[in-house]
Amino acid sequence: MTEVAAGERPAPARATPVLEARRRRGGSGIGRTISRASFVTVASLVFAGLGLAWWAATRFSLVQPIFLPSPASVGSRLLFLASDGTMATDLGASLYRIAIGFLIASALAIPIGVLIGTFTTWEAAIEPLVDFIRYMPVVAFVPLSILWMGTGDGQKFLIIFIGTFFQQVLMVMDNVKRVPADFIGLGRTLGLPDRKILTRIVVPCALPGIWDTLRISLGWAWTWLVLAELVAATSGLGYRITVSQRYFQTNTIIGYILLLGGLGLVTDQAMKAAEAVLFRYAKRGRS
Amino acid sequence: MSEPKLRIRGLNKSFRAGKIRTQALRDITIDLGQNEFVSLVGSSGCGKSTLLSIVAGLQDPDSGDMAIDGSPIEAPGLDRGVVFQSYTLLPWLTAQRNIEFALRAAGHAAPERRRIARDHLDLVQLGHCANLYPGELSGGMKQRVAIARALSYRPKMLLMDEPFGALDALTRQQMQELLTEIWDKHRLTVLFVTHDVEEAIYLSDRIVVMGIGPGRVTATFDVPIPRPRPVEVLESGMFLDLQRKVLRAIRESSKRLEPV
Ligand SMILES: Nc1ncnc2c1ncn2[C@@H]1O[C@H](COP(=O)(O)OP(=O)(O)OP(=O)(O)O)[C@@H](O)[C@H]1O
Ligand SMILES: [Mg+2]
């Protein structure tokens, strides 16, 4: 016993220089973070690298322009669509649809998720049903939604709703269930009624998680919107992509796909920035 | 004989896991006098936390009676302040607001809440941390805020479940002194769960040893060490002797009775 202890003692001393050497090399490892500047640099390099590969592929005619137009062609096409107002109209239609569809889904999913995350009876009533519907393929609802609602905005709202609502409900339920039992115990020892425990403890505690749920599901909402617009629409980003396919305008298609990616990236970053402001306390570590 | 502060009579509690029922507490009977400091010790799994949360009103017993000042305990309430092992400070509220949160529940008006919360932060020597969030406080500081919060609404009793378990030795010692001071000043009655026998003796008037399988009271020791108790008492013969006895009692009572 004593021998083992004695044998073990020098071990940390030997381990330290190794760790230090690692740190000096500035390498990345599990649990190690890199500076914000390096993070941005690495991310930009990846984008630049892919852009360069694209440029090279078209510059040296490795692919036909009809399949993959050059970055310059896509760029000038986007500029043209922006200047003649087409892009603004398409964007306006799509943003309106996603805003309304996503708001309806979220406004219903949050209270229902909180309810079934808190009360087991409600969970029994709703959770299995939601789970059942959740596994039905959203795409299969597209023809049905057209039969029900035509090809107007209502049908787009419906597809966005079907695609996001059921996932959101389950994720919000999960956010709520993660509220530590002791927090609820605290509320009870303070003599708070269930309603106040819900509004003053459960909801504020689950809020950062719910915000995250919204951020993630907003990404899916974009997918379902474009899908709905591809199939049946007379305006919007997805509609423009379908029309362009008809005229072999690959540069418009790729331009709009990039635009959609950019929109996703921007909204995601915006929501993350808002999160950092709204939930400042959480960033400083959890209690 | 005067009415005890807390009276527990013939308390039983069992849990069902699948088809198997295990008895966690059997026939627990304990009295706590006014301003008495009682520690519960016993090996892991003997039901200390379960007993505490039943007294807090967070769990229901299968049978048995409990009363505070003669009135039966039926639900959680502001007459019992609970300090959980996990601090349970609400992370979205500052230290000050965490205390105000409890005072609001207790029905105090806003200006009064601010003043009382401030006073209690000062009491635990954290006046300068009023505007910090729990994430910015160390473990010991969090625990002090939690104690300040539990005291702020003047409960008759304090129920504490291994409150200092996660603290380093020095902070722990400071917290023990602080708790003794507050207990004395506010004439509190405290039920304190710990698995540290030294801590139990240093703090308590009486120690209740619980045995396992099922959880039951197996021994009770009075602590005849006069107060105030300077740190040096930890080395005194009387202290060490008592510590040995309590440890032996725990060891003997952690042999299971019979399979239930
Ligand atoms: N919610 C529960 N469901 C099932 N069994 C439980 C539950 N809570 C406690 N038990 C059982 O009751 C017994 C007592 O548990 P308890 O947490 O009260 O022990 P403890 O004395 O506080 O232990 P420790 O010192 O490790 O904290 C254990 O055997 C535990 O498995
Ligand atoms: Mg315990």
Coordinates of C-alpha atoms and ligand atoms in Angstrom, one line a residue:
Chain A
M1 CA 0.0 0.0 0.0
T2 CA 2.7 2.4 1.1
E3 CA 4.8 1.4 -1.8
V4 CA 2.1 2.1 -4.3
A5 CA 1.5 5.5 -2.9
A6 CA 5.2 6.3 -3.0
G7 CA 5.4 5.0 -6.5
E8 CA 2.6 7.2 -7.6
R9 CA 3.8 10.4 -6.2
P10 CA 6.3 11.4 -8.9
A11 CA 3.7 10.8 -11.6
P12 CA 2.1 14.3 -11.6
A13 CA 5.6 15.8 -11.8
R14 CA 6.3 13.9 -14.9
A15 CA 2.9 14.6 -16.4
T16 CA 3.2 18.4 -16.1
P17 CA 5.9 19.1 -18.6
V18 CA 4.0 17.1 -21.2
L19 CA 0.9 19.2 -20.6
E20 CA 2.9 22.3 -20.8
A21 CA 4.6 21.3 -24.0
R22 CA 1.2 20.7 -25.5
R23 CA 0.0 24.1 -24.3
R24 CA 3.0 25.8 -25.9
R25 CA 2.3 24.2 -29.2
G26 CA -1.1 25.7 -28.9
G27 CA -2.7 22.5 -30.2
S28 CA -6.3 21.8 -29.9
G29 CA -7.4 19.0 -27.7
I30 CA -10.5 17.8 -25.9
G31 CA -11.8 20.6 -23.6
R32 CA -9.3 23.1 -25.0
T33 CA -10.7 26.3 -26.6
I34 CA -9.2 28.4 -29.3
S35 CA -9.4 32.2 -29.4
R36 CA -12.3 33.9 -31.2
A37 CA -9.9 35.2 -33.9
S38 CA -8.5 31.8 -34.7
F39 CA -12.0 30.4 -34.8
V40 CA -13.1 33.0 -37.4
T41 CA -9.9 32.5 -39.3
V42 CA -10.4 28.7 -39.6
A43 CA -14.0 29.1 -40.6
S44 CA -13.2 31.7 -43.2
L45 CA -10.4 29.5 -44.6
V46 CA -12.9 26.7 -45.1
F47 CA -15.3 28.9 -47.0
A48 CA -12.4 30.4 -49.0
G49 CA -11.1 27.0 -49.8
L50 CA -14.4 25.7 -51.1
G51 CA -14.9 28.9 -53.1
L52 CA -11.5 28.5 -54.7
A53 CA -12.2 24.8 -55.6
W54 CA -15.5 25.9 -57.2
W55 CA -13.7 28.7 -59.2
A56 CA -11.0 26.3 -60.3
A57 CA -13.5 23.6 -61.4
T58 CA -15.2 26.1 -63.7
R59 CA -12.1 28.1 -64.7
F60 CA -10.4 24.9 -66.1
S61 CA -13.7 23.6 -67.5
L62 CA -13.8 20.5 -65.4
V63 CA -17.6 20.8 -65.5
Q64 CA -19.9 22.2 -68.1
P65 CA -21.2 25.7 -67.2
I66 CA -24.8 24.4 -67.7
F67 CA -24.3 22.1 -64.7
L68 CA -22.0 24.3 -62.6
P69 CA -21.7 28.0 -63.7
S70 CA -18.7 30.0 -62.5
P71 CA -18.8 32.1 -59.3
A72 CA -18.7 35.2 -61.4
S73 CA -21.7 34.1 -63.4
V74 CA -23.7 33.3 -60.2
G75 CA -22.5 36.6 -58.7
S76 CA -23.5 38.8 -61.6
R77 CA -26.9 37.0 -61.9
L78 CA -27.6 37.6 -58.2
L79 CA -26.7 41.3 -58.7
F80 CA -29.0 41.5 -61.7
L81 CA -31.9 39.9 -59.8
A82 CA -31.2 42.2 -56.9
S83 CA -31.2 45.3 -59.1
D84 CA -34.4 44.5 -61.0
G85 CA -36.3 43.9 -57.8
T86 CA -37.0 40.2 -58.4
M87 CA -35.0 39.1 -55.4
A88 CA -36.7 41.5 -53.1
T89 CA -40.1 40.3 -54.2
D90 CA -39.1 36.6 -53.8
L91 CA -37.5 37.3 -50.5
G92 CA -40.5 39.3 -49.3
A93 CA -42.9 36.5 -50.1
S94 CA -40.7 33.8 -48.5
L95 CA -39.9 35.8 -45.4
Y96 CA -43.6 36.6 -44.8
R97 CA -44.5 32.9 -45.1
I98 CA -41.8 31.7 -42.8
A99 CA -42.4 34.4 -40.2
I100 CA -46.1 33.6 -40.0
G101 CA -45.8 29.8 -40.3
F102 CA -43.0 29.7 -37.7
L103 CA -44.8 32.0 -35.3
I104 CA -47.9 29.9 -35.4
A105 CA -46.0 26.7 -34.8
S106 CA -43.9 28.2 -32.0
A107 CA -46.8 30.0 -30.3
L108 CA -48.6 26.7 -30.0
A109 CA -45.6 24.5 -29.4
I110 CA -44.2 26.4 -26.4
P111 CA -47.3 26.4 -24.2
I112 CA -48.2 22.8 -25.1
G113 CA -44.6 21.6 -24.6
V114 CA -44.5 23.3 -21.2
L115 CA -47.8 21.8 -20.3
I116 CA -46.9 18.2 -21.2
G117 CA -43.4 18.6 -19.7
T118 CA -44.9 19.6 -16.3
F119 CA -48.1 17.6 -16.0
T120 CA -48.0 13.8 -16.6
T121 CA -51.7 13.6 -17.4
W122 CA -51.2 16.1 -20.3
E123 CA -48.1 14.2 -21.3
A124 CA -50.1 11.0 -21.6
A125 CA -52.8 12.7 -23.6
I126 CA -50.5 14.5 -26.1
E127 CA -47.0 13.0 -26.2
P128 CA -47.7 9.6 -27.9
L129 CA -49.9 11.3 -30.4
V130 CA -47.3 13.9 -31.2
D131 CA -44.7 11.2 -31.5
F132 CA -46.9 9.3 -33.9
I133 CA -47.5 12.3 -36.2
R134 CA -43.9 13.3 -36.0
Y135 CA -42.8 10.2 -37.8
M136 CA -45.2 10.8 -40.7
P137 CA -43.1 12.2 -43.6
V138 CA -43.8 15.9 -44.1
V139 CA -43.4 15.7 -47.9
A140 CA -46.3 13.3 -48.0
F141 CA -48.5 16.0 -46.6
V142 CA -47.7 18.4 -49.5
P143 CA -50.3 16.9 -52.0
L144 CA -52.8 16.7 -49.2
S145 CA -52.2 20.3 -48.1
I146 CA -52.8 21.5 -51.7
L147 CA -56.1 19.6 -51.9
W148 CA -57.1 21.1 -48.6
M149 CA -55.9 24.7 -49.0
G150 CA -54.9 25.3 -52.6
T151 CA -51.5 26.8 -53.4
G152 CA -51.8 30.1 -51.5
D153 CA -49.9 31.2 -48.4
G154 CA -52.2 29.2 -46.1
Q155 CA -50.8 26.0 -47.6
K156 CA -47.2 27.2 -47.0
F157 CA -48.1 28.0 -43.3
L158 CA -49.5 24.5 -43.0
I159 CA -46.5 22.7 -44.4
I160 CA -44.1 24.8 -42.1
F161 CA -46.4 24.0 -39.2
I162 CA -46.5 20.3 -39.8
G163 CA -42.7 20.2 -40.3
T164 CA -41.8 22.2 -37.2
F165 CA -44.6 22.1 -34.6
F166 CA -44.4 18.4 -33.7
Q167 CA -40.7 18.5 -33.3
Q168 CA -40.8 21.7 -31.3
V169 CA -43.4 20.3 -28.8
L170 CA -41.2 17.4 -27.9
M171 CA -38.1 19.5 -27.6
V172 CA -39.8 22.1 -25.4
M173 CA -41.2 19.2 -23.3
D174 CA -37.6 18.0 -22.9
N175 CA -36.4 21.5 -22.0
V176 CA -39.0 21.7 -19.3
K177 CA -38.2 18.3 -17.9
R178 CA -34.6 19.3 -17.4
V179 CA -35.6 21.8 -14.8
P180 CA -33.9 20.4 -11.6
A181 CA -36.4 18.7 -9.2
D182 CA -34.8 20.7 -6.4
F183 CA -35.9 24.0 -8.0
I184 CA -39.5 22.8 -7.9
G185 CA -38.9 21.6 -4.4
L186 CA -37.7 25.0 -3.5
G187 CA -40.8 26.6 -4.9
R188 CA -42.9 24.2 -2.8
T189 CA -41.0 24.8 0.4
L190 CA -41.7 28.5 -0.2
G191 CA -45.4 27.6 -0.3
L192 CA -45.9 28.6 -3.9
P193 CA -48.9 27.2 -5.7
D194 CA -48.3 25.1 -8.9
R195 CA -49.3 28.0 -11.2
K196 CA -46.6 30.3 -9.7
I197 CA -44.0 27.5 -9.6
L198 CA -44.7 27.2 -13.3
T199 CA -44.4 30.9 -14.2
R200 CA -41.7 31.9 -11.8
I201 CA -39.4 28.8 -11.7
V202 CA -40.1 26.3 -14.5
V203 CA -40.5 28.6 -17.4
P204 CA -37.6 31.0 -16.6
C205 CA -35.4 28.0 -16.0
A206 CA -36.3 26.3 -19.3
L207 CA -36.2 29.6 -21.3
P208 CA -32.6 29.3 -22.5
G209 CA -33.3 25.7 -23.7
I210 CA -36.5 26.8 -25.4
W211 CA -34.7 29.6 -27.2
D212 CA -32.2 27.0 -28.5
T213 CA -35.1 24.8 -29.6
L214 CA -36.5 27.8 -31.6
R215 CA -33.2 28.5 -33.2
I216 CA -32.7 24.9 -34.3
S217 CA -36.3 24.5 -35.5
L218 CA -36.1 27.7 -37.5
G219 CA -33.5 26.0 -39.7
W220 CA -36.0 23.2 -40.4
A221 CA -38.7 25.7 -41.1
W222 CA -36.7 27.1 -44.0
T223 CA -36.4 23.7 -45.5
W224 CA -40.1 23.0 -45.4
L225 CA -40.9 26.5 -46.8
V226 CA -38.7 26.0 -49.8
L227 CA -40.1 22.5 -50.3
A228 CA -43.6 23.9 -50.3
E229 CA -42.6 26.7 -52.7
L230 CA -40.9 24.2 -55.1
V231 CA -44.0 22.1 -55.5
A232 CA -46.7 24.8 -55.8
A233 CA -46.3 28.5 -55.7
T234 CA -46.4 31.6 -57.7
S235 CA -43.8 33.6 -55.7
G236 CA -41.0 33.1 -53.3
L237 CA -37.4 31.8 -53.4
G238 CA -38.5 28.2 -54.0
Y239 CA -40.8 29.2 -56.8
R240 CA -37.9 31.1 -58.5
I241 CA -35.7 28.0 -58.3
T242 CA -38.4 25.9 -60.1
V243 CA -38.9 28.5 -62.8
S244 CA -35.1 28.7 -63.3
Q245 CA -34.9 25.0 -63.8
R246 CA -37.3 25.3 -66.6
Y247 CA -35.0 27.7 -68.4
F248 CA -31.7 26.0 -67.4
Q249 CA -30.7 29.0 -65.4
T250 CA -28.3 27.1 -63.2
N251 CA -26.7 30.3 -62.0
T252 CA -30.0 31.5 -60.5
I253 CA -30.6 28.2 -58.8
I254 CA -27.1 28.1 -57.3
G255 CA -27.3 31.8 -56.4
Y256 CA -30.6 31.2 -54.5
I257 CA -29.3 28.1 -52.8
L258 CA -26.3 30.1 -51.6
L259 CA -28.7 32.9 -50.6
L260 CA -30.8 30.5 -48.5
G261 CA -27.6 29.2 -46.8
G262 CA -26.6 32.8 -46.1
L263 CA -30.0 33.6 -44.7
G264 CA -29.8 30.6 -42.4
L265 CA -26.4 31.5 -41.2
V266 CA -27.4 35.1 -40.5
T267 CA -30.5 34.2 -38.6
D268 CA -28.7 31.5 -36.6
Q269 CA -25.9 33.9 -35.6
A270 CA -28.5 36.6 -34.8
M271 CA -30.3 34.2 -32.5
K272 CA -27.1 33.1 -30.9
A273 CA -26.2 36.8 -30.3
A274 CA -29.6 37.5 -28.8
E275 CA -29.2 34.4 -26.6
A276 CA -25.9 35.8 -25.3
V277 CA -27.6 39.0 -24.3
L278 CA -30.9 37.5 -23.0
F279 CA -29.3 34.8 -21.0
R280 CA -26.1 36.5 -19.9
Y281 CA -26.2 34.8 -16.5
A282 CA -26.1 31.3 -18.1
K283 CA -22.9 32.2 -20.0
R284 CA -21.1 32.8 -16.8
G285 CA -21.6 29.2 -15.8
R286 CA -24.5 27.4 -14.3
S287 CA -25.2 27.0 -10.6
Chain B
M1 CA -42.9 18.3 29.7
S2 CA -43.1 21.1 27.3
E3 CA -44.3 20.6 23.7
P4 CA -41.4 19.8 21.4
K5 CA -40.7 22.0 18.4
L6 CA -40.9 19.1 16.0
R7 CA -42.5 15.8 16.8
I8 CA -42.1 12.7 14.6
R9 CA -44.0 9.6 15.6
G10 CA -43.9 6.2 14.1
L11 CA -43.0 7.3 10.6
N12 CA -42.9 4.7 7.9
K13 CA -41.9 5.1 4.2
S14 CA -41.4 2.6 1.5
F15 CA -40.6 2.9 -2.2
R16 CA -41.8 0.6 -4.9
A17 CA -39.4 -0.2 -7.7
G18 CA -41.2 -2.5 -10.2
K19 CA -42.7 -5.3 -8.1
I20 CA -40.3 -4.9 -5.2
R21 CA -41.1 -2.8 -2.3
T22 CA -38.3 -1.6 -0.1
Q23 CA -38.9 0.0 3.2
A24 CA -36.7 3.1 3.4
L25 CA -37.9 4.2 6.9
R26 CA -39.3 2.1 9.7
D27 CA -41.0 3.5 12.7
I28 CA -39.0 6.7 13.1
T29 CA -39.7 8.5 16.3
I30 CA -37.7 11.7 17.0
D31 CA -38.4 14.9 19.0
L32 CA -36.6 18.1 18.6
G33 CA -36.9 20.7 21.4
Q34 CA -37.1 24.4 21.0
N35 CA -33.8 25.8 19.7
E36 CA -32.3 22.3 19.6
F37 CA -29.7 21.5 17.0
V38 CA -30.0 17.8 16.0
S39 CA -27.8 16.0 13.5
L40 CA -28.8 12.9 11.6
V41 CA -25.9 10.6 10.8
G42 CA -25.8 7.1 9.2
S43 CA -24.4 5.2 6.4
S44 CA -25.3 6.0 2.8
G45 CA -28.8 5.0 1.8
C46 CA -30.2 4.8 5.4
G47 CA -32.9 7.3 4.5
K48 CA -31.6 10.6 5.9
S49 CA -32.6 12.6 2.9
T50 CA -35.9 10.8 2.7
L51 CA -36.7 11.7 6.3
L52 CA -35.7 15.3 5.8
S53 CA -37.8 15.7 2.7
I54 CA -40.8 14.1 4.5
V55 CA -40.4 16.6 7.3
A56 CA -40.1 19.4 4.6
G57 CA -43.4 18.2 3.2
L58 CA -41.9 17.3 -0.2
Q59 CA -42.7 13.6 0.2
D60 CA -45.6 11.9 1.9
P61 CA -45.0 9.2 4.5
D62 CA -46.9 5.9 4.3
S63 CA -47.9 6.3 7.9
G64 CA -47.0 8.2 11.1
D65 CA -47.5 11.6 12.5
M66 CA -45.4 14.8 12.4
A67 CA -46.2 18.0 14.0
I68 CA -44.5 21.4 14.5
D69 CA -45.6 23.2 17.7
G70 CA -48.4 20.7 17.9
S71 CA -49.9 21.3 14.5
P72 CA -49.6 18.5 12.0
I73 CA -47.4 18.8 9.0
E74 CA -49.3 18.2 5.8
A75 CA -47.6 20.2 3.1
P76 CA -44.4 22.2 2.5
G77 CA -44.5 25.6 4.1
L78 CA -42.7 28.7 5.1
D79 CA -42.4 27.5 8.7
R80 CA -39.6 25.2 7.6
G81 CA -36.6 26.6 5.7
V82 CA -34.9 24.0 3.6
V83 CA -31.3 24.1 2.5
F84 CA -30.7 21.6 -0.2
Q85 CA -27.3 20.0 -0.9
S86 CA -27.4 21.3 -4.5
Y87 CA -27.6 25.0 -3.5
T88 CA -30.7 25.5 -5.6
L89 CA -30.0 29.2 -6.3
L90 CA -32.0 30.2 -9.3
P91 CA -29.3 30.9 -12.0
W92 CA -31.3 33.8 -13.7
L93 CA -31.5 35.8 -10.5
T94 CA -28.7 37.7 -8.7
A95 CA -27.8 36.8 -5.1
Q96 CA -30.0 39.7 -3.9
R97 CA -32.9 38.7 -6.1
N98 CA -32.7 35.1 -5.1
I99 CA -33.4 36.1 -1.5
E100 CA -36.1 38.6 -2.6
F101 CA -37.7 35.7 -4.5
A102 CA -38.3 33.9 -1.3
L103 CA -39.4 37.0 0.5
R104 CA -41.9 37.7 -2.2
A105 CA -43.3 34.2 -1.8
A106 CA -43.6 34.9 1.9
G107 CA -45.7 38.0 1.1
H108 CA -43.3 40.9 1.9
A109 CA -43.7 44.2 0.0
A110 CA -41.1 45.3 -2.4
P111 CA -39.1 47.9 -0.4
E112 CA -39.1 45.6 2.6
R113 CA -37.9 42.7 0.4
R114 CA -34.9 44.8 -0.7
R115 CA -34.0 45.7 2.8
I116 CA -34.3 42.3 4.3
A117 CA -32.4 40.6 1.5
R118 CA -29.6 43.1 1.9
D119 CA -29.5 42.5 5.7
H120 CA -29.3 38.8 5.2
L121 CA -26.5 39.0 2.6
D122 CA -24.6 41.1 5.1
L123 CA -25.3 38.4 7.7
V124 CA -23.5 35.8 5.6
Q125 CA -20.8 38.4 4.8
L126 CA -21.8 38.6 1.1
G127 CA -23.1 42.2 1.0
H128 CA -20.6 43.0 -1.7
C129 CA -21.9 40.1 -3.9
A130 CA -25.5 41.3 -4.1
N131 CA -25.5 41.9 -7.8
L132 CA -23.6 38.7 -8.9
Y133 CA -25.3 35.8 -10.5
P134 CA -25.0 32.3 -9.0
G135 CA -22.7 31.4 -11.9
E136 CA -20.2 34.0 -10.6
L137 CA -20.2 32.7 -7.1
S138 CA -18.0 30.0 -5.6
G139 CA -19.6 26.9 -4.0
G140 CA -19.2 28.2 -0.5
M141 CA -20.7 31.6 -1.5
K142 CA -23.6 29.9 -3.2
Q143 CA -24.3 27.9 -0.1
R144 CA -24.1 31.0 2.1
V145 CA -26.7 32.8 -0.1
A146 CA -28.9 29.7 0.1
I147 CA -28.6 29.8 3.9
A148 CA -29.3 33.5 3.9
R149 CA -32.4 32.9 1.7
A150 CA -33.7 30.1 4.0
L151 CA -33.3 32.4 7.0
S152 CA -34.7 35.5 5.5
Y153 CA -38.3 34.6 5.9
R154 CA -37.8 33.6 9.5
P155 CA -38.8 29.9 9.4
K156 CA -39.2 28.3 12.8
M157 CA -37.0 25.4 11.7
L158 CA -34.1 24.9 9.4
L159 CA -33.8 21.6 7.6
M160 CA -30.4 21.1 6.0
D161 CA -29.3 18.1 3.9
E162 CA -25.5 17.8 3.8
P163 CA -25.2 21.6 3.1
F164 CA -21.5 21.7 3.4
G165 CA -20.7 18.4 1.7
A166 CA -19.1 20.0 -1.3
L167 CA -17.0 22.5 0.5
D168 CA -13.3 22.5 1.2
A169 CA -12.2 22.1 4.8
L170 CA -11.5 25.7 5.5
T171 CA -14.7 27.1 4.0
R172 CA -16.6 24.3 5.7
Q173 CA -15.2 25.4 9.1
Q174 CA -16.2 29.0 8.5
M175 CA -19.7 28.0 7.5
Q176 CA -20.0 25.8 10.6
E177 CA -19.1 28.8 12.8
L178 CA -21.5 31.0 10.9
L179 CA -24.3 28.5 11.2
T180 CA -23.7 28.1 14.9
E181 CA -23.8 31.9 15.3
I182 CA -27.0 32.3 13.4
W183 CA -28.6 29.4 15.1
D184 CA -27.8 30.9 18.5
K185 CA -28.8 34.5 17.5
H186 CA -32.2 33.5 15.9
R187 CA -33.0 30.7 18.4
L188 CA -33.6 28.3 15.5
T189 CA -34.4 24.7 15.7
V190 CA -32.2 22.8 13.2
L191 CA -32.4 19.3 11.7
F192 CA -29.1 18.7 10.0
V193 CA -28.1 15.8 7.8
T194 CA -24.4 15.0 7.4
H195 CA -22.2 12.0 7.1
D196 CA -19.3 13.7 8.8
V197 CA -19.3 12.7 12.4
E198 CA -16.9 15.4 13.5
E199 CA -19.2 18.1 11.9
A200 CA -22.2 16.5 13.6
I201 CA -20.6 16.6 17.1
Y202 CA -19.2 20.1 16.6
L203 CA -22.6 21.6 15.6
S204 CA -25.1 19.6 17.6
D205 CA -26.8 19.3 20.9
R206 CA -27.9 15.8 20.0
I207 CA -26.9 13.2 17.4
V208 CA -29.4 10.7 16.0
V209 CA -27.7 7.6 14.4
M210 CA -29.7 5.8 11.7
G211 CA -29.2 2.3 10.6
I212 CA -29.8 0.7 7.2
G213 CA -32.1 -1.9 5.8
P214 CA -34.7 -0.6 6.7
G215 CA -33.8 2.9 7.8
R216 CA -34.4 3.3 11.5
V217 CA -33.1 5.1 14.6
T218 CA -30.5 2.9 16.3
A219 CA -28.9 5.3 18.8
T220 CA -29.0 8.8 20.1
F221 CA -26.1 10.7 21.7
D222 CA -26.2 13.9 23.7
V223 CA -23.3 16.2 23.1
P224 CA -22.4 17.6 26.5
I225 CA -19.7 19.9 25.1
P226 CA -20.4 23.4 26.4
R227 CA -20.9 26.3 24.0
P228 CA -19.4 28.4 22.6
R229 CA -17.2 25.7 21.1
P230 CA -13.8 27.0 19.9
V231 CA -12.1 24.9 17.2
E232 CA -9.8 23.5 19.9
V233 CA -12.6 21.3 21.2
L234 CA -12.1 19.1 18.1
E235 CA -9.0 17.8 19.8
S236 CA -10.4 17.4 23.3
G237 CA -10.6 14.0 24.9
M238 CA -14.4 14.3 25.4
F239 CA -14.8 15.1 21.7
L240 CA -12.7 12.3 20.4
D241 CA -14.3 9.8 22.8
L242 CA -17.7 10.8 21.6
Q243 CA -16.6 10.6 18.0
R244 CA -15.4 7.1 18.5
K245 CA -18.7 6.1 20.1
V246 CA -20.8 7.5 17.3
L247 CA -18.6 5.9 14.7
R248 CA -18.9 2.6 16.4
A249 CA -22.7 3.0 16.5
I250 CA -22.8 3.8 12.8
R251 CA -20.7 0.8 12.0
E252 CA -22.9 -1.5 14.0
S253 CA -26.1 -0.2 12.7
S254 CA -25.1 -0.4 9.1
K255 CA -25.4 -4.1 9.2
R256 CA -28.7 -4.9 7.6
L257 CA -31.5 -6.2 9.8
E258 CA -33.3 -8.8 7.7
P259 CA -34.1 -8.8 4.0
V260 CA -37.4 -7.0 3.8
Ligands
LIG1 N1 -37.6 8.3 -5.1 C1 -37.1 7.1 -4.8 N2 -37.5 6.0 -5.4 C2 -37.1 4.8 -5.0 N3 -36.2 4.6 -4.0 C3 -35.8 5.7 -3.3 C4 -36.2 7.0 -3.7 N4 -35.6 7.9 -2.8 C5 -34.8 7.1 -2.0 N5 -35.0 5.8 -2.3 C6 -34.3 4.7 -1.5 O1 -34.5 5.0 -0.2 C7 -33.3 4.7 0.5 C8 -32.8 5.9 1.3 O2 -32.4 6.9 0.4 P1 -31.9 8.4 0.9 O3 -31.6 9.2 -0.2 O4 -32.9 8.9 1.9 O5 -30.6 7.9 1.7 P2 -29.5 8.9 2.4 O6 -29.5 8.4 3.8 O7 -29.9 10.3 2.3 O8 -28.2 8.5 1.7 P3 -26.9 9.4 1.4 O9 -26.1 9.5 2.6 O10 -26.2 8.6 0.4 O11 -27.4 10.7 0.9 C9 -32.2 4.2 -0.5 O12 -32.2 2.9 -0.5 C10 -32.8 4.7 -1.8 O13 -32.5 3.8 -2.8
MG2 MG -28.9 11.9 1.2

